[in-house]
Short mmCIF file of C-alpha atoms and ligand atoms in Angstrom, two decimals:
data_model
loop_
_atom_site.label_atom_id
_atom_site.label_comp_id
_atom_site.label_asym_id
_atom_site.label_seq_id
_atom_site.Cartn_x
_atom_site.Cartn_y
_atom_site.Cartn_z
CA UNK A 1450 37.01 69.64 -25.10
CA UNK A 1451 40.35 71.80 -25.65
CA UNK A 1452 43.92 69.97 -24.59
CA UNK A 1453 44.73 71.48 -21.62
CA UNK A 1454 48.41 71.29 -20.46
CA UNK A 1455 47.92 73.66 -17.74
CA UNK A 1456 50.59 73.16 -14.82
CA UNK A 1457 52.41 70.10 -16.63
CA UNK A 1458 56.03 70.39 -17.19
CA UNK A 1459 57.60 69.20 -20.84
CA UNK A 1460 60.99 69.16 -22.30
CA UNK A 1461 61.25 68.85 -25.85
CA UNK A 1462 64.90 67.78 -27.49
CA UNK A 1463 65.84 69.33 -30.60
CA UNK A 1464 63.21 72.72 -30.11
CA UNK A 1465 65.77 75.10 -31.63
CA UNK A 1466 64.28 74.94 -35.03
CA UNK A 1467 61.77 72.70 -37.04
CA UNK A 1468 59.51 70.22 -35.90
CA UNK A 1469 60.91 70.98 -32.36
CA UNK A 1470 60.18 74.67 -32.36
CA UNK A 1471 56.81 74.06 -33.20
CA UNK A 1472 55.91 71.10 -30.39
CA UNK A 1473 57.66 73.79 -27.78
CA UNK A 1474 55.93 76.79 -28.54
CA UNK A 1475 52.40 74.92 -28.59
CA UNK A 1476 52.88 72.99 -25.62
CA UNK A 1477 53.75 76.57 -24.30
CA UNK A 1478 50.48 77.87 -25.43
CA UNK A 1479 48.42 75.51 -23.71
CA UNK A 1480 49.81 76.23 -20.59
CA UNK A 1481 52.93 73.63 -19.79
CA UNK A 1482 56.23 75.23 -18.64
CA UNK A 1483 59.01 74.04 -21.47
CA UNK A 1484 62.93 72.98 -21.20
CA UNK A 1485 63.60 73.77 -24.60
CA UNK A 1486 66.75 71.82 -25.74
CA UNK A 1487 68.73 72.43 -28.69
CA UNK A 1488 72.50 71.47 -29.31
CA UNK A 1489 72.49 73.98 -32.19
CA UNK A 1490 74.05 72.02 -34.72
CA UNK A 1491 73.81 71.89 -38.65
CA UNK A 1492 71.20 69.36 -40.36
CA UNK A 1493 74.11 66.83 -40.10
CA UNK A 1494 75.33 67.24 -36.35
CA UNK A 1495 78.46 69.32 -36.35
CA UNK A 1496 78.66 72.50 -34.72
CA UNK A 1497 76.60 73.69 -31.76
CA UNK A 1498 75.50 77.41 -30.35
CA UNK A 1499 72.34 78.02 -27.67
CA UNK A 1500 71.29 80.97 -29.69
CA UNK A 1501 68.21 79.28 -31.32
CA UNK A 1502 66.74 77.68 -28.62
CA UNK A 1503 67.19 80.83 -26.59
CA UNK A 1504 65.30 82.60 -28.97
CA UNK A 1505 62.32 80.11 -28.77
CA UNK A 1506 62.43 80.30 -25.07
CA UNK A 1507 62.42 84.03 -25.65
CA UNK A 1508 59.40 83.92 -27.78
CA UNK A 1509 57.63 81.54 -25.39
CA UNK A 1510 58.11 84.26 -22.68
CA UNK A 1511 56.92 87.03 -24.93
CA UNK A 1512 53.75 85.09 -25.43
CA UNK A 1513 53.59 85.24 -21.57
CA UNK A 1514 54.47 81.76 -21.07
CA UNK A 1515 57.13 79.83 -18.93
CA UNK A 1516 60.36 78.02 -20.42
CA UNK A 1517 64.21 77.13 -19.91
CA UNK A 1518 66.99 76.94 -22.47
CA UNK A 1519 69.24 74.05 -22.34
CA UNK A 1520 72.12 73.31 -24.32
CA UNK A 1521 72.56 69.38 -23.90
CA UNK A 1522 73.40 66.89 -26.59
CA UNK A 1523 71.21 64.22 -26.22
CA UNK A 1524 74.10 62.32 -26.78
CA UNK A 1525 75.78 62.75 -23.38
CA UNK A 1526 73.77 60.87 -20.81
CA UNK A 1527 75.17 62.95 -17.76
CA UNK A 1528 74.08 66.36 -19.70
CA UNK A 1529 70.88 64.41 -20.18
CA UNK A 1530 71.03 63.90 -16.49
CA UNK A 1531 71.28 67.24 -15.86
CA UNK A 1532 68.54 68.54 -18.35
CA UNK A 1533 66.29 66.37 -16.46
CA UNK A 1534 67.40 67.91 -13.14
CA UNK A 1535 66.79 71.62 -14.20
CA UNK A 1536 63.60 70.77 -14.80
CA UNK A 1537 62.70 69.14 -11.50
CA UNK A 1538 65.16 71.98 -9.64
CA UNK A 1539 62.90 74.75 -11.31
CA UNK A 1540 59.35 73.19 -11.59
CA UNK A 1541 59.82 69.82 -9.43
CA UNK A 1542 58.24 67.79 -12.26
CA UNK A 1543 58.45 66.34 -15.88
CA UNK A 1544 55.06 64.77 -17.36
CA UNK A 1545 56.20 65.16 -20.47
CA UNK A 1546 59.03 64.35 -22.80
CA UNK A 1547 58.96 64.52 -26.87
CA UNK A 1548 62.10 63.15 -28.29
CA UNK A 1549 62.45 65.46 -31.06
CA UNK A 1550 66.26 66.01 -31.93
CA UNK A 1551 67.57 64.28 -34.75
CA UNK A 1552 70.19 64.50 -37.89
CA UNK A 1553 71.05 63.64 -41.09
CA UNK A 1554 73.57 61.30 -42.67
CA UNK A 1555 72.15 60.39 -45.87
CA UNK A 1556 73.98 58.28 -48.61
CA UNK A 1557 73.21 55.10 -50.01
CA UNK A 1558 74.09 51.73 -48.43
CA UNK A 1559 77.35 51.34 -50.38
CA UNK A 1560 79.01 54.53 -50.20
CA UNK A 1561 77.56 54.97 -45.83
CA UNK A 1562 80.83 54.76 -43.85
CA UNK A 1563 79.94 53.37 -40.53
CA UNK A 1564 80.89 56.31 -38.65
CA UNK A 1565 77.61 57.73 -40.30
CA UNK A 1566 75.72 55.09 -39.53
CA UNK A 1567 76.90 55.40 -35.79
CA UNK A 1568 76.29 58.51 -35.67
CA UNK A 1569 72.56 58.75 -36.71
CA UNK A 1570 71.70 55.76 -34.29
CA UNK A 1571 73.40 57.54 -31.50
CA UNK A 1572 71.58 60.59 -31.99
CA UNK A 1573 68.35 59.32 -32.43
CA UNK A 1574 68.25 55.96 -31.04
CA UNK A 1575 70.57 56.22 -27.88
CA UNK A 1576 69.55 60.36 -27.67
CA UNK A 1577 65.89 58.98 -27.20
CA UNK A 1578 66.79 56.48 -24.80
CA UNK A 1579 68.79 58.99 -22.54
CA UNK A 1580 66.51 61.17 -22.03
CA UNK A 1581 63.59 58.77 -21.80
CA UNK A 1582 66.36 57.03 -19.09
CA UNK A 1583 66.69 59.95 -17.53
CA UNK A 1584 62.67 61.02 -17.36
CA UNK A 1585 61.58 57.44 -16.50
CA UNK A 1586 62.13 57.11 -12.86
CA UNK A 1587 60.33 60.82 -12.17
CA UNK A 1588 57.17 59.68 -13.84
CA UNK A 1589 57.02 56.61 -12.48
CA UNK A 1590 57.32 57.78 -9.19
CA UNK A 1591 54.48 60.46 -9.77
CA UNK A 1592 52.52 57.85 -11.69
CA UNK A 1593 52.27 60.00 -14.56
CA UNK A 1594 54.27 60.38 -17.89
CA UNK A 1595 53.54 60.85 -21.92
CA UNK A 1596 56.15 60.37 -23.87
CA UNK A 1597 56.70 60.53 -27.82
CA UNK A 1598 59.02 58.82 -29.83
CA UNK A 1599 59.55 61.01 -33.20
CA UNK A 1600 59.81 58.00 -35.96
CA UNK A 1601 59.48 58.25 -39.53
CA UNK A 1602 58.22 57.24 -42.29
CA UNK A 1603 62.23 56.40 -43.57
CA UNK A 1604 61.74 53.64 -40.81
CA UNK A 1605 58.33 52.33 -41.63
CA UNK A 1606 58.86 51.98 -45.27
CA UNK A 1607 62.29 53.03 -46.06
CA UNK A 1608 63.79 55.34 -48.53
CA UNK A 1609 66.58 55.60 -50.21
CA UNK A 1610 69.62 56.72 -49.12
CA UNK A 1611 68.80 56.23 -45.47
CA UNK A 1612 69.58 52.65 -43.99
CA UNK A 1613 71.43 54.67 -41.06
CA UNK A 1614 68.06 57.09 -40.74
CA UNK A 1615 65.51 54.38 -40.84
CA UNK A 1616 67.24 51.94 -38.85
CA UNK A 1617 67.41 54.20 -36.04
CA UNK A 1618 64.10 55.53 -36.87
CA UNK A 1619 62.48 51.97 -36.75
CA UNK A 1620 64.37 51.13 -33.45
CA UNK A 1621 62.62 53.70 -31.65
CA UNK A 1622 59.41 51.78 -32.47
CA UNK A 1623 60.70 48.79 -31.21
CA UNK A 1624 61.68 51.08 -27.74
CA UNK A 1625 58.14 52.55 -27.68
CA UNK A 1626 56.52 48.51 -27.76
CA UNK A 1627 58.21 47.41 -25.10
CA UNK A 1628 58.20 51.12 -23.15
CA UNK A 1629 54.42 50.99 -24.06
CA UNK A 1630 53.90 47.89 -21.90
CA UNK A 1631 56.42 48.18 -19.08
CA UNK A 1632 54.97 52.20 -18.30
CA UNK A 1633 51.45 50.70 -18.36
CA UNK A 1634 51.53 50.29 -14.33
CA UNK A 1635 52.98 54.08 -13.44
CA UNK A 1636 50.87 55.85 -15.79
CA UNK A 1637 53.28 56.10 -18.17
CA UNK A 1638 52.15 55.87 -21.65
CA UNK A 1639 54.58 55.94 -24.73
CA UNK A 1640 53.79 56.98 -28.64
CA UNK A 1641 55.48 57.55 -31.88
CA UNK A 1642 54.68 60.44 -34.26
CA UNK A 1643 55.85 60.02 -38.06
CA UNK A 1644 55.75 63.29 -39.02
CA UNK A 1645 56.29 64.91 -43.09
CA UNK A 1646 57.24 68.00 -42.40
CA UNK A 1647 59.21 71.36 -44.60
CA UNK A 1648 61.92 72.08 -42.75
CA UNK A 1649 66.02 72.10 -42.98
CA UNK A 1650 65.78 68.54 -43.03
CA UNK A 1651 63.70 67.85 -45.97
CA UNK A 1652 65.32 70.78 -47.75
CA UNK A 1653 65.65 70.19 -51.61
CA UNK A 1654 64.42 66.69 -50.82
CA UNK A 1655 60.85 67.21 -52.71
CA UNK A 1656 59.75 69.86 -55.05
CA UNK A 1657 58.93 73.75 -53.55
CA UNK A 1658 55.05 73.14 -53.71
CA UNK A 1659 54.99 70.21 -52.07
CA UNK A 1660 56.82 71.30 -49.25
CA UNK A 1661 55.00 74.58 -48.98
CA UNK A 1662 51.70 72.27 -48.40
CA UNK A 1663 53.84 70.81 -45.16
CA UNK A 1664 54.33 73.61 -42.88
CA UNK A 1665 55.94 71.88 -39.76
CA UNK A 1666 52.48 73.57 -37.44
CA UNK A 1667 50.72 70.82 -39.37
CA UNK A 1668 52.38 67.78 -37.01
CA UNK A 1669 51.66 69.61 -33.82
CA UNK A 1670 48.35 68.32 -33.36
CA UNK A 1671 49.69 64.47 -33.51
CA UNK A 1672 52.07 65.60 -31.26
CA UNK A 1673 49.87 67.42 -28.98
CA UNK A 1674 47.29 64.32 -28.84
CA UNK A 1675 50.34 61.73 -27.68
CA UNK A 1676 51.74 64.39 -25.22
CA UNK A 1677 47.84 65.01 -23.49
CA UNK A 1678 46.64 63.03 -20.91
CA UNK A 1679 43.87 61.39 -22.76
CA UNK A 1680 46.85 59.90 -25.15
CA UNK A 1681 46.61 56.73 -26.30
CA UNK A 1682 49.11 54.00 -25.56
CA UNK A 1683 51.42 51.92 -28.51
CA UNK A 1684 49.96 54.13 -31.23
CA UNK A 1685 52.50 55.51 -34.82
CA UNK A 1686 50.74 58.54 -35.79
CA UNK A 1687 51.57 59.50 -38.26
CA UNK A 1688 51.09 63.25 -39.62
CA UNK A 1689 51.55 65.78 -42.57
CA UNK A 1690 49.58 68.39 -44.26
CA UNK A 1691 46.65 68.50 -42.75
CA UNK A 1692 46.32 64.67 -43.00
CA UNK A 1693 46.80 61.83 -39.91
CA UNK A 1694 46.95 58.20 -40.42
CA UNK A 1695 48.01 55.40 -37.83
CA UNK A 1696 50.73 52.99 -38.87
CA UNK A 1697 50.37 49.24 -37.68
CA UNK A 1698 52.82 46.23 -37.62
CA UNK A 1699 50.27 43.78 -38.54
CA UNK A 1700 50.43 39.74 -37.84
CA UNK A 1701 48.82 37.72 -41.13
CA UNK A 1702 46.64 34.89 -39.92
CA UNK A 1703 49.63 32.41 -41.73
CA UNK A 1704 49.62 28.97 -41.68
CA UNK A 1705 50.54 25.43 -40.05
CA UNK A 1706 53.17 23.42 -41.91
CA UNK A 1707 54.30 21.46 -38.75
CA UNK A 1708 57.57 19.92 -38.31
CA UNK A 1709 58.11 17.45 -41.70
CA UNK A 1710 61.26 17.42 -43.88
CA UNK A 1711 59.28 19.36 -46.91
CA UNK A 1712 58.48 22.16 -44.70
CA UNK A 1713 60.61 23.69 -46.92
CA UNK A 1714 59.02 22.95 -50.30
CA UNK A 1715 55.51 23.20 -48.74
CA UNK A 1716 56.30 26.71 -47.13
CA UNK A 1717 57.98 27.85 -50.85
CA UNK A 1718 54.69 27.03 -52.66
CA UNK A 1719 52.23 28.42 -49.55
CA UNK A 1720 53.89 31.22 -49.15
CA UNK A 1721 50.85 33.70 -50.91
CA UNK A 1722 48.85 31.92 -48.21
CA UNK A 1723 51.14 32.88 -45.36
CA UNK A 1724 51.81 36.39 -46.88
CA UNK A 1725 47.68 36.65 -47.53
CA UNK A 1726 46.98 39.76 -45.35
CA UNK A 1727 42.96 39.25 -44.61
CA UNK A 1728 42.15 39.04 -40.85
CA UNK A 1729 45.66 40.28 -40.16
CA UNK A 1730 45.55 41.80 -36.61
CA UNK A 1731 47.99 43.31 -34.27
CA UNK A 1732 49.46 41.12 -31.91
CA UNK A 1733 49.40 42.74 -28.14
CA UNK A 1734 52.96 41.69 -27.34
CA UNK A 1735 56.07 39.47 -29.03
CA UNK A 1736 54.96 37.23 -26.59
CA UNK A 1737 51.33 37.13 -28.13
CA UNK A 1738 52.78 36.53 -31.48
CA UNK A 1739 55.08 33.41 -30.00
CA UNK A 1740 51.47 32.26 -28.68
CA UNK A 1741 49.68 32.14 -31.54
CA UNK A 1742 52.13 29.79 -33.16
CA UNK A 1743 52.11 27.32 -30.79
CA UNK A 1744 48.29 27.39 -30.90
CA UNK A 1745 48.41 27.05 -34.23
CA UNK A 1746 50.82 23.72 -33.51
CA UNK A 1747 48.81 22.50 -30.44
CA UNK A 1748 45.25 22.68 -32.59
CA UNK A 1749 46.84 20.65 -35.59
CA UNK A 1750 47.57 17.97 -33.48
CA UNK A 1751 44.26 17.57 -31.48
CA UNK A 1752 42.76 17.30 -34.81
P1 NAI B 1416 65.57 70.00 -37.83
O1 NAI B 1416 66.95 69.72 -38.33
O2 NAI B 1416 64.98 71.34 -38.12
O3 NAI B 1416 65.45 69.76 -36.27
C1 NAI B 1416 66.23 68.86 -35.55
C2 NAI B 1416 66.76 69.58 -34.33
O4 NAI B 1416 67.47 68.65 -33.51
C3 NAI B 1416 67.74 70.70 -34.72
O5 NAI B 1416 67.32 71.92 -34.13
C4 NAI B 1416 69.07 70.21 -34.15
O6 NAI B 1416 69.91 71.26 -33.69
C5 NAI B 1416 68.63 69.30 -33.02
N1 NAI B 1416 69.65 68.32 -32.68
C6 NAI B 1416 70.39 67.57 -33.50
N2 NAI B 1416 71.24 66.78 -32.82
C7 NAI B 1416 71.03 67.05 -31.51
C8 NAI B 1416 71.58 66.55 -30.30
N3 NAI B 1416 72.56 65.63 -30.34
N4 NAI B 1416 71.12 67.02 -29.13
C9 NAI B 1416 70.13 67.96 -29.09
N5 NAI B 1416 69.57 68.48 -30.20
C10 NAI B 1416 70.01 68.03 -31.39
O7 NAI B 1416 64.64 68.86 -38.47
P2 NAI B 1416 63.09 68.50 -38.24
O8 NAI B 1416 62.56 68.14 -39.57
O9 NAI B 1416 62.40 69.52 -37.43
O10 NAI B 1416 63.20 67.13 -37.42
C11 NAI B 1416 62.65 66.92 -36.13
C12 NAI B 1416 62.46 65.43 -35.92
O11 NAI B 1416 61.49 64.94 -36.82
C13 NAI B 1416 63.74 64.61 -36.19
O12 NAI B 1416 63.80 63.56 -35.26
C14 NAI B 1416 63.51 64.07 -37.58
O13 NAI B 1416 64.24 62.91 -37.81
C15 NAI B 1416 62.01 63.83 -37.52
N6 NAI B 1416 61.38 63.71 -38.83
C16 NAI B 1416 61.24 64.78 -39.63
C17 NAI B 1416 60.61 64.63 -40.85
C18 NAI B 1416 60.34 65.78 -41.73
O14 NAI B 1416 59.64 65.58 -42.75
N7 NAI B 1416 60.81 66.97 -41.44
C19 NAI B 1416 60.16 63.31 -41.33
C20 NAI B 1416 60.29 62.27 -40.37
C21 NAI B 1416 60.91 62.48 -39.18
#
């Protein structure tokens, strides 16, 4: 069965170039009307000009399909706010949002000022939130909303030269777990794609034929999956190449050291035990995780 996004509306941040320009013009394909946003800045967030997302709006048309340009920083709430109400002023819905837009800051730990580290976390962390802010209340009210969180593999694992990247990155996992749960009752379900991808951003970052194996059309279908109504809910797909994995913050099964005063000592010399990763599992909530530990405490002492 195809992915049919026939009569759904989607605004995708960041769609001037990239990753972005990809997600928009595909969603476009499938039928949804697009609000392609771009601020139109460089790789590292200065400057800004429409032209670029005009030109994939442009495109879309010429395919024979339906989209707006818009200009916001996902920065700005109230131009967030306003994004949001284009969209329901032209089309009276928004089912779908991909947070998308995203920059670059990279240096290593030491030499980061924190203006750079600011800066990434505000476009990616608090540029998600915005517009998921902003989208929230309109799905909820038509019981319907996908949303995708654009993580990275720089948050999962970490790489050098980008504490600012991956922090922000990682945080937007944290935002989909909680999201994931709290849009459960409106039909709102929330993802993250990880996506490896050539484009500006990974520019002289790996080796020409390696990056020539990642054309950016590769991540759509992850993206297209977590934007469709059959989309899963709490999932980190991630995708590049050709290739899709999941990613999973696992729970180890641990142990029980109880309360004594060599807790210390005991956990020092147990710890391959409570590092020991068979029958890990995924806990369904923090509060699940809190759970199991006081389980763990209540079973020790009915033994
Ligand atoms: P890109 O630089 O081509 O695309 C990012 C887009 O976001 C640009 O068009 C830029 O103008 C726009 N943008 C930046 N700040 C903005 C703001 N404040 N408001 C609105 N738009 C803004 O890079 P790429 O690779 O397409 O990245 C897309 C997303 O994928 C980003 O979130 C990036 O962090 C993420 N990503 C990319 C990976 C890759 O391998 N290319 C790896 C992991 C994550």
């Amino acid at each position: 069965m195809g992915l049919d996004f026939e009569g759904r509306v989607a605004i995708v941040t960041g769609a001037g170039g990239g990753l972005g320009r990809q997600h928009a013009l595909a969603l476009a394909a499938r039928g949804a009307r697009v609000v392609v946003n771009d601020l139109g800045g460089d790789v590292h967030g200065d400057g800004g000009s429409m032209s670029a997302a005009q030109s994939v709006v442009q495109e879309i048309r010429a395919a024979g399909g339906q989209a707006l340009v818009n200009g916001a920083s996902v920065t700005d709430f109230d131009a967030v706010q306003r994004m949001v109400q284009q969209a329901m002023d032209t089309w009276g819905r928004v089912d779908i949002l991909v947070n998308n837009a995203g920059i670059l800051r990279d240096k290593s730990f030491a030499k980061m000022t924190l203006e750079d580290f600011r800066l990434v976390l505000d476009v990616h962390l608090m540029g998600a939130v915005h517009c998921t802010k902003a989208v929230w209340p309109v799905m909820q009210a038509r019981q319907y909303g996908r949303i995708v969180m654009t993580t990275s593999s720089s948050g999962l694992y970490g790489n050098f030269g980008q504490s600012n990247y991956g922090a922000a990155k990682l945080a937007l996992v944290g935002l989909m777990q909680t999201l994931s749960i709290e849009g459960e009752k409106y039909g709102i379900r929330v993802n993250c794609l990880a996506p490896t991808a050539a484009t500006r951003m990974t520019q002289g970052l790996m080796p020409e034929a390696v990056l020539q194996a990642l054309e950016p059309q590769a991540v759509v279908p992850a993206m297209l999956v977590l934007a469709s109504q059959e989309a899963p809910n709490r999932t980190i797909l991630c995708a590049g190449a050709g290739g899709f994995e999941a990613a999973h913050i696992t729970l180890t099964q641990g142990v029980y050291l109880g309360l004594g005063p060599d807790v210390p000592e005991q956990l020092a010399e147990n710890l391959p035990r409570v590092t020991e990763r068979t029958g890990e599992t995924v806990p369904r909530s923090g509060g699940d995780q809190g759970s199991r530990e006081v389980g763990k405490a209540m079973k020790a002492h009915l033994a």
